[in-house]
Amino acid sequence: MDLSFRQTRLNHACKAQIKPLIRTFQMPAEEILYRSGSLSEGGDSGFVPYDGRPWGGKDVDAVFRFSLAIPPELEGKPAILQLSTDGNGGWAAANPQPLVFVNGQIRQGMDSNHTTLLLAESARQGERYEVVCDCWSAMTEEKSFFAASLISVDRQTEGLYYDLAVGAETTAVLEDSHPQKDRMLTVLTDALDLVDLRRPHSPAYDQSVLAAREYLRENFYEAYSNHDMVLHAIGHTHIDVAWLWR
C-alpha cells in the first residue's frame, strides 16, 4: 500500500477519530465570583458574580473564585480543572496568566498553553475543591473571557492517542527510502485496525484499545527500542527580563 496513503490515514485517525474520544466528561463551573485587583491586595472582600463579560486590558489584575464538586459519574475517575483564558486567540504572550490555588494551596501557573490541572487521578464523589485564580492580563490592551470546567478523560484512549501520534510523527519525518518506514507504518496501521470504533467507550471498544496498545508495545516500541542509534535531544527556553513580563 502507498506510504503516503497510510501516513495520511494514520494522521487523520489520530486527530479526527482517537483524540476526540479522550475527553469523556465536561461540567462548567457554576457561580464564578470575580473582583479586580490581585489576590494580595483585596483579600476575600469585594467579590461579585462573574457575568461572562470580557475583563483585562493592559497590566490588569483580577481574581476569580469558584467551587467544583465531584459528581457521582466521576467516582474513581480522573478529575481535571480546565481553564480558558485565551481572549484573542493570538500570541500566547499576550494572553492572561493565572496562578491557581486549590483548597488554599498554590497548585499551578496556567496560560493559553497550559489549560488543565489534575485535581485527583481517582476522584471521590462529593469531594469539593475550592479554586482561586489570581490572574494577570498581560501587557496589551486586549480583553479576555474567563471560563472554567470540571472535565475527565479516558486514560487508555489518551495513551493510545499518544502511542499512535508519536509513531505517526516519527514516520512523517522519515524519507520514503528509509529501510524501516514501510514496516513502521504497517505496524501502526495494523494497530489502528484493532480499534473497534463502532461504539466508543463500550466494553468492546475498551478491550480493543487495550489490545491495540499491547500490540504497539510489542511490535513498535519494544521492537525498535534496541536499534543501534544515537538520539540527540536539544532543549531551549528563554526568560525575557523587563520585556512583556513584570
PDB file of C-alpha atoms in Angstrom:
ATOM      1  CA  MET A   1       0.000   0.000   0.000  1.00  0.00           C
ATOM      2  CA  ASP A   2       1.211   3.518  -0.814  1.00  0.00           C
ATOM      3  CA  LEU A   3       3.278   5.063   2.004  1.00  0.00           C
ATOM      4  CA  SER A   4       1.649   8.460   1.585  1.00  0.00           C
ATOM      5  CA  PHE A   5      -1.854   6.991   1.866  1.00  0.00           C
ATOM      6  CA  ARG A   6      -1.022   5.124   5.064  1.00  0.00           C
ATOM      7  CA  GLN A   7       0.615   8.192   6.584  1.00  0.00           C
ATOM      8  CA  THR A   8      -2.409  10.342   5.755  1.00  0.00           C
ATOM      9  CA  ARG A   9      -4.803   7.753   7.151  1.00  0.00           C
ATOM     10  CA  LEU A  10      -2.799   7.491  10.350  1.00  0.00           C
ATOM     11  CA  ASN A  11      -2.629  11.252  10.814  1.00  0.00           C
ATOM     12  CA  HIS A  12      -6.375  11.600  10.234  1.00  0.00           C
ATOM     13  CA  ALA A  13      -7.265   8.777  12.607  1.00  0.00           C
ATOM     14  CA  CYS A  14      -5.176  10.269  15.414  1.00  0.00           C
ATOM     15  CA  LYS A  15      -6.649  13.747  15.127  1.00  0.00           C
ATOM     16  CA  ALA A  16     -10.218  13.090  13.994  1.00  0.00           C
ATOM     17  CA  GLN A  17     -11.084   9.680  15.467  1.00  0.00           C
ATOM     18  CA  ILE A  18      -8.981   8.912  18.547  1.00  0.00           C
ATOM     19  CA  LYS A  19      -8.206  12.321  20.063  1.00  0.00           C
ATOM     20  CA  PRO A  20     -11.871  13.447  20.313  1.00  0.00           C
ATOM     21  CA  LEU A  21     -12.617  10.323  22.386  1.00  0.00           C
ATOM     22  CA  ILE A  22     -10.109  11.202  25.120  1.00  0.00           C
ATOM     23  CA  ARG A  23     -12.447  13.554  26.973  1.00  0.00           C
ATOM     24  CA  THR A  24     -15.407  11.753  28.498  1.00  0.00           C
ATOM     25  CA  PHE A  25     -16.983  14.406  30.734  1.00  0.00           C
ATOM     26  CA  GLN A  26     -17.304  18.182  30.989  1.00  0.00           C
ATOM     27  CA  MET A  27     -19.226  20.286  33.503  1.00  0.00           C
ATOM     28  CA  PRO A  28     -18.900  24.093  33.543  1.00  0.00           C
ATOM     29  CA  ALA A  29     -18.168  25.698  36.877  1.00  0.00           C
ATOM     30  CA  GLU A  30     -21.162  27.443  38.400  1.00  0.00           C
ATOM     31  CA  GLU A  31     -21.294  30.636  40.453  1.00  0.00           C
ATOM     32  CA  ILE A  32     -17.907  32.034  39.482  1.00  0.00           C
ATOM     33  CA  LEU A  33     -17.095  35.106  41.587  1.00  0.00           C
ATOM     34  CA  TYR A  34     -14.877  37.959  40.423  1.00  0.00           C
ATOM     35  CA  ARG A  35     -13.155  41.061  41.674  1.00  0.00           C
ATOM     36  CA  SER A  36     -10.486  43.397  40.343  1.00  0.00           C
ATOM     37  CA  GLY A  37      -7.038  43.634  41.881  1.00  0.00           C
ATOM     38  CA  SER A  38      -4.549  40.942  42.837  1.00  0.00           C
ATOM     39  CA  LEU A  39      -5.181  38.321  45.496  1.00  0.00           C
ATOM     40  CA  SER A  40      -2.774  40.028  47.901  1.00  0.00           C
ATOM     41  CA  GLU A  41      -4.472  43.400  47.549  1.00  0.00           C
ATOM     42  CA  GLY A  42      -8.096  42.713  48.415  1.00  0.00           C
ATOM     43  CA  GLY A  43      -8.290  39.525  50.436  1.00  0.00           C
ATOM     44  CA  ASP A  44     -11.757  37.927  50.469  1.00  0.00           C
ATOM     45  CA  SER A  45     -13.761  41.127  50.057  1.00  0.00           C
ATOM     46  CA  GLY A  46     -15.306  42.774  47.019  1.00  0.00           C
ATOM     47  CA  PHE A  47     -16.320  39.681  45.040  1.00  0.00           C
ATOM     48  CA  VAL A  48     -19.336  39.838  42.728  1.00  0.00           C
ATOM     49  CA  PRO A  49     -20.839  37.205  40.400  1.00  0.00           C
ATOM     50  CA  TYR A  50     -18.938  36.986  37.126  1.00  0.00           C
ATOM     51  CA  ASP A  51     -21.368  37.509  34.266  1.00  0.00           C
ATOM     52  CA  GLY A  52     -19.091  36.382  31.461  1.00  0.00           C
ATOM     53  CA  ARG A  53     -18.073  39.816  30.256  1.00  0.00           C
ATOM     54  CA  PRO A  54     -14.557  40.446  28.910  1.00  0.00           C
ATOM     55  CA  TRP A  55     -12.058  41.518  31.541  1.00  0.00           C
ATOM     56  CA  GLY A  56      -8.495  42.767  31.480  1.00  0.00           C
ATOM     57  CA  GLY A  57      -6.658  45.329  29.412  1.00  0.00           C
ATOM     58  CA  LYS A  58      -3.024  46.333  29.810  1.00  0.00           C
ATOM     59  CA  ASP A  59      -1.394  45.218  33.075  1.00  0.00           C
ATOM     60  CA  VAL A  60      -4.625  44.405  34.941  1.00  0.00           C
ATOM     61  CA  ASP A  61      -5.046  42.063  37.907  1.00  0.00           C
ATOM     62  CA  ALA A  62      -8.209  40.152  38.745  1.00  0.00           C
ATOM     63  CA  VAL A  63      -9.251  37.252  40.967  1.00  0.00           C
ATOM     64  CA  PHE A  64     -11.784  34.560  40.092  1.00  0.00           C
ATOM     65  CA  ARG A  65     -13.057  32.007  42.602  1.00  0.00           C
ATOM     66  CA  PHE A  66     -15.427  29.059  42.390  1.00  0.00           C
ATOM     67  CA  SER A  67     -16.125  25.582  43.776  1.00  0.00           C
ATOM     68  CA  LEU A  68     -16.089  22.236  41.989  1.00  0.00           C
ATOM     69  CA  ALA A  69     -17.892  19.238  43.480  1.00  0.00           C
ATOM     70  CA  ILE A  70     -17.228  15.716  42.193  1.00  0.00           C
ATOM     71  CA  PRO A  71     -20.452  14.237  40.745  1.00  0.00           C
ATOM     72  CA  PRO A  72     -21.347  10.530  41.042  1.00  0.00           C
ATOM     73  CA  GLU A  73     -20.303   9.754  37.449  1.00  0.00           C
ATOM     74  CA  LEU A  74     -16.682  10.719  38.203  1.00  0.00           C
ATOM     75  CA  GLU A  75     -16.269   8.344  41.138  1.00  0.00           C
ATOM     76  CA  GLY A  76     -12.883   6.656  40.712  1.00  0.00           C
ATOM     77  CA  LYS A  77     -12.067   8.597  37.548  1.00  0.00           C
ATOM     78  CA  PRO A  78      -9.661  11.460  36.811  1.00  0.00           C
ATOM     79  CA  ALA A  79     -10.959  14.884  37.870  1.00  0.00           C
ATOM     80  CA  ILE A  80      -9.314  17.748  35.991  1.00  0.00           C
ATOM     81  CA  LEU A  81      -9.772  21.502  36.114  1.00  0.00           C
ATOM     82  CA  GLN A  82      -9.792  23.151  32.702  1.00  0.00           C
ATOM     83  CA  LEU A  83      -9.422  26.916  32.339  1.00  0.00           C
ATOM     84  CA  SER A  84      -9.957  29.056  29.277  1.00  0.00           C
ATOM     85  CA  THR A  85      -8.225  32.434  29.414  1.00  0.00           C
ATOM     86  CA  ASP A  86      -7.292  32.908  25.756  1.00  0.00           C
ATOM     87  CA  GLY A  87      -9.114  36.066  24.795  1.00  0.00           C
ATOM     88  CA  ASN A  88      -7.735  36.966  21.385  1.00  0.00           C
ATOM     89  CA  GLY A  89      -6.562  33.638  20.026  1.00  0.00           C
ATOM     90  CA  GLY A  90      -3.246  35.198  19.063  1.00  0.00           C
ATOM     91  CA  TRP A  91       0.218  35.339  20.542  1.00  0.00           C
ATOM     92  CA  ALA A  92       0.347  33.373  23.804  1.00  0.00           C
ATOM     93  CA  ALA A  93       2.481  36.042  25.498  1.00  0.00           C
ATOM     94  CA  ALA A  94      -0.435  38.473  25.137  1.00  0.00           C
ATOM     95  CA  ASN A  95      -2.940  36.212  26.910  1.00  0.00           C
ATOM     96  CA  PRO A  96      -3.789  36.117  30.634  1.00  0.00           C
ATOM     97  CA  GLN A  97      -1.820  34.043  33.108  1.00  0.00           C
ATOM     98  CA  PRO A  98      -3.467  32.858  36.345  1.00  0.00           C
ATOM     99  CA  LEU A  99      -1.779  31.424  39.400  1.00  0.00           C
ATOM    100  CA  VAL A 100      -4.178  28.737  40.630  1.00  0.00           C
ATOM    101  CA  PHE A 101      -4.831  27.870  44.271  1.00  0.00           C
ATOM    102  CA  VAL A 102      -6.798  24.740  45.203  1.00  0.00           C
ATOM    103  CA  ASN A 103      -8.116  24.441  48.753  1.00  0.00           C
ATOM    104  CA  GLY A 104      -5.777  27.222  49.843  1.00  0.00           C
ATOM    105  CA  GLN A 105      -2.607  25.743  48.322  1.00  0.00           C
ATOM    106  CA  ILE A 106      -0.715  27.009  45.274  1.00  0.00           C
ATOM    107  CA  ARG A 107      -1.007  24.301  42.648  1.00  0.00           C
ATOM    108  CA  GLN A 108      -0.002  25.584  39.236  1.00  0.00           C
ATOM    109  CA  GLY A 109       0.541  28.507  36.913  1.00  0.00           C
ATOM    110  CA  MET A 110      -1.644  28.365  33.810  1.00  0.00           C
ATOM    111  CA  ASP A 111      -1.926  30.133  30.456  1.00  0.00           C
ATOM    112  CA  SER A 112      -3.209  29.522  26.951  1.00  0.00           C
ATOM    113  CA  ASN A 113      -0.679  26.688  26.503  1.00  0.00           C
ATOM    114  CA  HIS A 114      -1.265  25.124  29.935  1.00  0.00           C
ATOM    115  CA  THR A 115      -5.007  24.869  30.393  1.00  0.00           C
ATOM    116  CA  THR A 116      -5.528  21.854  32.671  1.00  0.00           C
ATOM    117  CA  LEU A 117      -4.750  20.986  36.277  1.00  0.00           C
ATOM    118  CA  LEU A 118      -5.180  17.497  37.745  1.00  0.00           C
ATOM    119  CA  LEU A 119      -7.325  17.615  40.877  1.00  0.00           C
ATOM    120  CA  ALA A 120      -7.437  13.864  41.512  1.00  0.00           C
ATOM    121  CA  GLU A 121      -6.476  10.795  39.490  1.00  0.00           C
ATOM    122  CA  SER A 122      -9.177   8.772  41.244  1.00  0.00           C
ATOM    123  CA  ALA A 123     -11.880  11.196  42.333  1.00  0.00           C
ATOM    124  CA  ARG A 124     -14.326  10.621  45.173  1.00  0.00           C
ATOM    125  CA  GLN A 125     -17.970  11.504  44.813  1.00  0.00           C
ATOM    126  CA  GLY A 126     -18.940  14.606  46.786  1.00  0.00           C
ATOM    127  CA  GLU A 127     -15.397  15.848  47.322  1.00  0.00           C
ATOM    128  CA  ARG A 128     -15.244  19.606  46.871  1.00  0.00           C
ATOM    129  CA  TYR A 129     -12.419  21.759  45.566  1.00  0.00           C
ATOM    130  CA  GLU A 130     -12.252  25.471  46.307  1.00  0.00           C
ATOM    131  CA  VAL A 131     -10.427  27.141  43.421  1.00  0.00           C
ATOM    132  CA  VAL A 132      -8.958  30.655  43.363  1.00  0.00           C
ATOM    133  CA  CYS A 133      -7.338  32.047  40.214  1.00  0.00           C
ATOM    134  CA  ASP A 134      -5.055  35.061  40.745  1.00  0.00           C
ATOM    135  CA  CYS A 135      -4.961  36.426  37.182  1.00  0.00           C
ATOM    136  CA  TRP A 136      -2.792  38.913  35.353  1.00  0.00           C
ATOM    137  CA  SER A 137      -3.947  40.162  31.965  1.00  0.00           C
ATOM    138  CA  ALA A 138      -0.582  40.711  30.147  1.00  0.00           C
ATOM    139  CA  MET A 139       0.818  43.854  28.572  1.00  0.00           C
ATOM    140  CA  THR A 140      -1.645  44.511  25.755  1.00  0.00           C
ATOM    141  CA  GLU A 141      -4.977  46.319  25.596  1.00  0.00           C
ATOM    142  CA  GLU A 142      -6.803  43.124  24.619  1.00  0.00           C
ATOM    143  CA  LYS A 143      -9.557  41.857  26.908  1.00  0.00           C
ATOM    144  CA  SER A 144     -10.356  38.231  27.595  1.00  0.00           C
ATOM    145  CA  PHE A 145     -13.113  35.920  28.728  1.00  0.00           C
ATOM    146  CA  PHE A 146     -12.734  33.573  31.696  1.00  0.00           C
ATOM    147  CA  ALA A 147     -14.263  30.097  31.772  1.00  0.00           C
ATOM    148  CA  ALA A 148     -13.691  27.059  33.988  1.00  0.00           C
ATOM    149  CA  SER A 149     -14.877  23.456  33.754  1.00  0.00           C
ATOM    150  CA  LEU A 150     -14.503  20.143  35.510  1.00  0.00           C
ATOM    151  CA  ILE A 151     -13.508  17.524  32.946  1.00  0.00           C
ATOM    152  CA  SER A 152     -12.475  13.888  32.877  1.00  0.00           C
ATOM    153  CA  VAL A 153     -10.578  11.738  30.411  1.00  0.00           C
ATOM    154  CA  ASP A 154     -10.246   8.104  29.412  1.00  0.00           C
ATOM    155  CA  ARG A 155      -6.621   7.341  30.266  1.00  0.00           C
ATOM    156  CA  GLN A 156      -6.388   4.296  27.987  1.00  0.00           C
ATOM    157  CA  THR A 157      -7.708   6.243  25.000  1.00  0.00           C
ATOM    158  CA  GLU A 158      -5.329   9.059  25.887  1.00  0.00           C
ATOM    159  CA  GLY A 159      -2.470   6.571  25.982  1.00  0.00           C
ATOM    160  CA  LEU A 160      -3.476   5.063  22.650  1.00  0.00           C
ATOM    161  CA  TYR A 161      -3.601   8.506  21.073  1.00  0.00           C
ATOM    162  CA  TYR A 162      -0.039   9.289  22.134  1.00  0.00           C
ATOM    163  CA  ASP A 163       1.180   5.786  21.225  1.00  0.00           C
ATOM    164  CA  LEU A 164      -0.116   6.327  17.690  1.00  0.00           C
ATOM    165  CA  ALA A 165       0.730  10.037  17.426  1.00  0.00           C
ATOM    166  CA  VAL A 166       4.380   9.559  18.401  1.00  0.00           C
ATOM    167  CA  GLY A 167       4.697   6.842  15.797  1.00  0.00           C
ATOM    168  CA  ALA A 168       2.923   8.952  13.179  1.00  0.00           C
ATOM    169  CA  GLU A 169       5.152  11.946  13.854  1.00  0.00           C
ATOM    170  CA  THR A 170       8.201   9.696  13.579  1.00  0.00           C
ATOM    171  CA  THR A 171       7.269   8.190  10.227  1.00  0.00           C
ATOM    172  CA  ALA A 172       6.249  11.619   8.907  1.00  0.00           C
ATOM    173  CA  VAL A 173       9.843  12.859   9.082  1.00  0.00           C
ATOM    174  CA  LEU A 174      11.446   9.725   7.640  1.00  0.00           C
ATOM    175  CA  GLU A 175      12.325   9.640   3.953  1.00  0.00           C
ATOM    176  CA  ASP A 176      10.316   7.126   1.951  1.00  0.00           C
ATOM    177  CA  SER A 177      13.596   5.349   1.231  1.00  0.00           C
ATOM    178  CA  HIS A 178      14.248   4.769   4.938  1.00  0.00           C
ATOM    179  CA  PRO A 179      14.567   0.986   5.451  1.00  0.00           C
ATOM    180  CA  GLN A 180      12.184   0.949   8.447  1.00  0.00           C
ATOM    181  CA  LYS A 181       9.464   3.352   7.298  1.00  0.00           C
ATOM    182  CA  ASP A 182       7.309   0.819   5.454  1.00  0.00           C
ATOM    183  CA  ARG A 183       7.422  -1.626   8.349  1.00  0.00           C
ATOM    184  CA  MET A 184       6.676   1.107  10.915  1.00  0.00           C
ATOM    185  CA  LEU A 185       3.617   2.305   9.007  1.00  0.00           C
ATOM    186  CA  THR A 186       2.410  -1.275   8.662  1.00  0.00           C
ATOM    187  CA  VAL A 187       2.582  -1.847  12.416  1.00  0.00           C
ATOM    188  CA  LEU A 188       0.908   1.484  13.215  1.00  0.00           C
ATOM    189  CA  THR A 189      -1.974   0.983  10.798  1.00  0.00           C
ATOM    190  CA  ASP A 190      -2.405  -2.640  11.871  1.00  0.00           C
ATOM    191  CA  ALA A 191      -2.771  -1.385  15.463  1.00  0.00           C
ATOM    192  CA  LEU A 192      -5.318   1.152  14.296  1.00  0.00           C
ATOM    193  CA  ASP A 193      -7.298  -1.630  12.610  1.00  0.00           C
ATOM    194  CA  LEU A 194      -7.641  -3.351  16.001  1.00  0.00           C
ATOM    195  CA  VAL A 195      -9.620  -0.453  17.488  1.00  0.00           C
ATOM    196  CA  ASP A 196     -13.393  -1.034  17.481  1.00  0.00           C
ATOM    197  CA  LEU A 197     -14.808   2.456  16.881  1.00  0.00           C
ATOM    198  CA  ARG A 198     -18.407   1.383  16.328  1.00  0.00           C
ATOM    199  CA  ARG A 199     -19.457   2.200  19.915  1.00  0.00           C
ATOM    200  CA  PRO A 200     -16.825   4.314  21.689  1.00  0.00           C
ATOM    201  CA  HIS A 201     -16.311   3.550  25.389  1.00  0.00           C
ATOM    202  CA  SER A 202     -18.342   0.346  25.180  1.00  0.00           C
ATOM    203  CA  PRO A 203     -16.773  -2.835  26.639  1.00  0.00           C
ATOM    204  CA  ALA A 204     -15.810  -3.912  23.101  1.00  0.00           C
ATOM    205  CA  TYR A 205     -14.142  -0.568  22.462  1.00  0.00           C
ATOM    206  CA  ASP A 206     -12.279  -0.632  25.778  1.00  0.00           C
ATOM    207  CA  GLN A 207     -10.940  -4.134  25.112  1.00  0.00           C
ATOM    208  CA  SER A 208      -9.873  -3.188  21.597  1.00  0.00           C
ATOM    209  CA  VAL A 209      -7.968  -0.145  22.884  1.00  0.00           C
ATOM    210  CA  LEU A 210      -6.058  -2.357  25.338  1.00  0.00           C
ATOM    211  CA  ALA A 211      -5.313  -4.823  22.539  1.00  0.00           C
ATOM    212  CA  ALA A 212      -4.061  -2.074  20.225  1.00  0.00           C
ATOM    213  CA  ARG A 213      -1.803  -0.609  22.913  1.00  0.00           C
ATOM    214  CA  GLU A 214      -0.348  -4.024  23.697  1.00  0.00           C
ATOM    215  CA  TYR A 215       0.242  -4.670  20.006  1.00  0.00           C
ATOM    216  CA  LEU A 216       2.080  -1.353  19.694  1.00  0.00           C
ATOM    217  CA  ARG A 217       4.132  -2.020  22.804  1.00  0.00           C
ATOM    218  CA  GLU A 218       5.351  -5.374  21.497  1.00  0.00           C
ATOM    219  CA  ASN A 219       5.666  -4.645  17.781  1.00  0.00           C
ATOM    220  CA  PHE A 220       6.617  -0.986  17.685  1.00  0.00           C
ATOM    221  CA  TYR A 221       8.084   0.403  20.884  1.00  0.00           C
ATOM    222  CA  GLU A 222       9.902  -2.720  22.074  1.00  0.00           C
ATOM    223  CA  ALA A 223      10.779  -3.870  18.560  1.00  0.00           C
ATOM    224  CA  TYR A 224      12.523  -0.608  17.736  1.00  0.00           C
ATOM    225  CA  SER A 225      13.995   0.118  21.156  1.00  0.00           C
ATOM    226  CA  ASN A 226      17.201  -1.895  20.689  1.00  0.00           C
ATOM    227  CA  HIS A 227      18.400  -0.472  17.390  1.00  0.00           C
ATOM    228  CA  ASP A 228      21.919   0.889  17.247  1.00  0.00           C
ATOM    229  CA  MET A 229      21.287   4.610  17.074  1.00  0.00           C
ATOM    230  CA  VAL A 230      22.237   7.818  18.849  1.00  0.00           C
ATOM    231  CA  LEU A 231      19.482  10.244  19.807  1.00  0.00           C
ATOM    232  CA  HIS A 232      20.399  13.893  20.261  1.00  0.00           C
ATOM    233  CA  ALA A 233      17.828  15.859  22.283  1.00  0.00           C
ATOM    234  CA  ILE A 234      18.293  19.619  22.384  1.00  0.00           C
ATOM    235  CA  GLY A 235      16.095  21.837  24.550  1.00  0.00           C
ATOM    236  CA  HIS A 236      15.632  25.565  24.609  1.00  0.00           C
ATOM    237  CA  THR A 237      13.871  28.072  26.799  1.00  0.00           C
ATOM    238  CA  HIS A 238      14.144  31.771  27.490  1.00  0.00           C
ATOM    239  CA  ILE A 239      13.412  34.286  30.217  1.00  0.00           C
ATOM    240  CA  ASP A 240      12.739  37.773  28.959  1.00  0.00           C
ATOM    241  CA  VAL A 241      13.675  40.138  31.760  1.00  0.00           C
ATOM    242  CA  ALA A 242      11.854  43.506  31.633  1.00  0.00           C
ATOM    243  CA  TRP A 243      10.158  42.618  28.361  1.00  0.00           C
ATOM    244  CA  LEU A 244       6.458  41.570  28.327  1.00  0.00           C
ATOM    245  CA  TRP A 245       6.600  40.142  31.827  1.00  0.00           C
ATOM    246  CA  ARG A 246       6.524  42.035  35.067  1.00  0.00           C
TER     247      ARG A 246
END
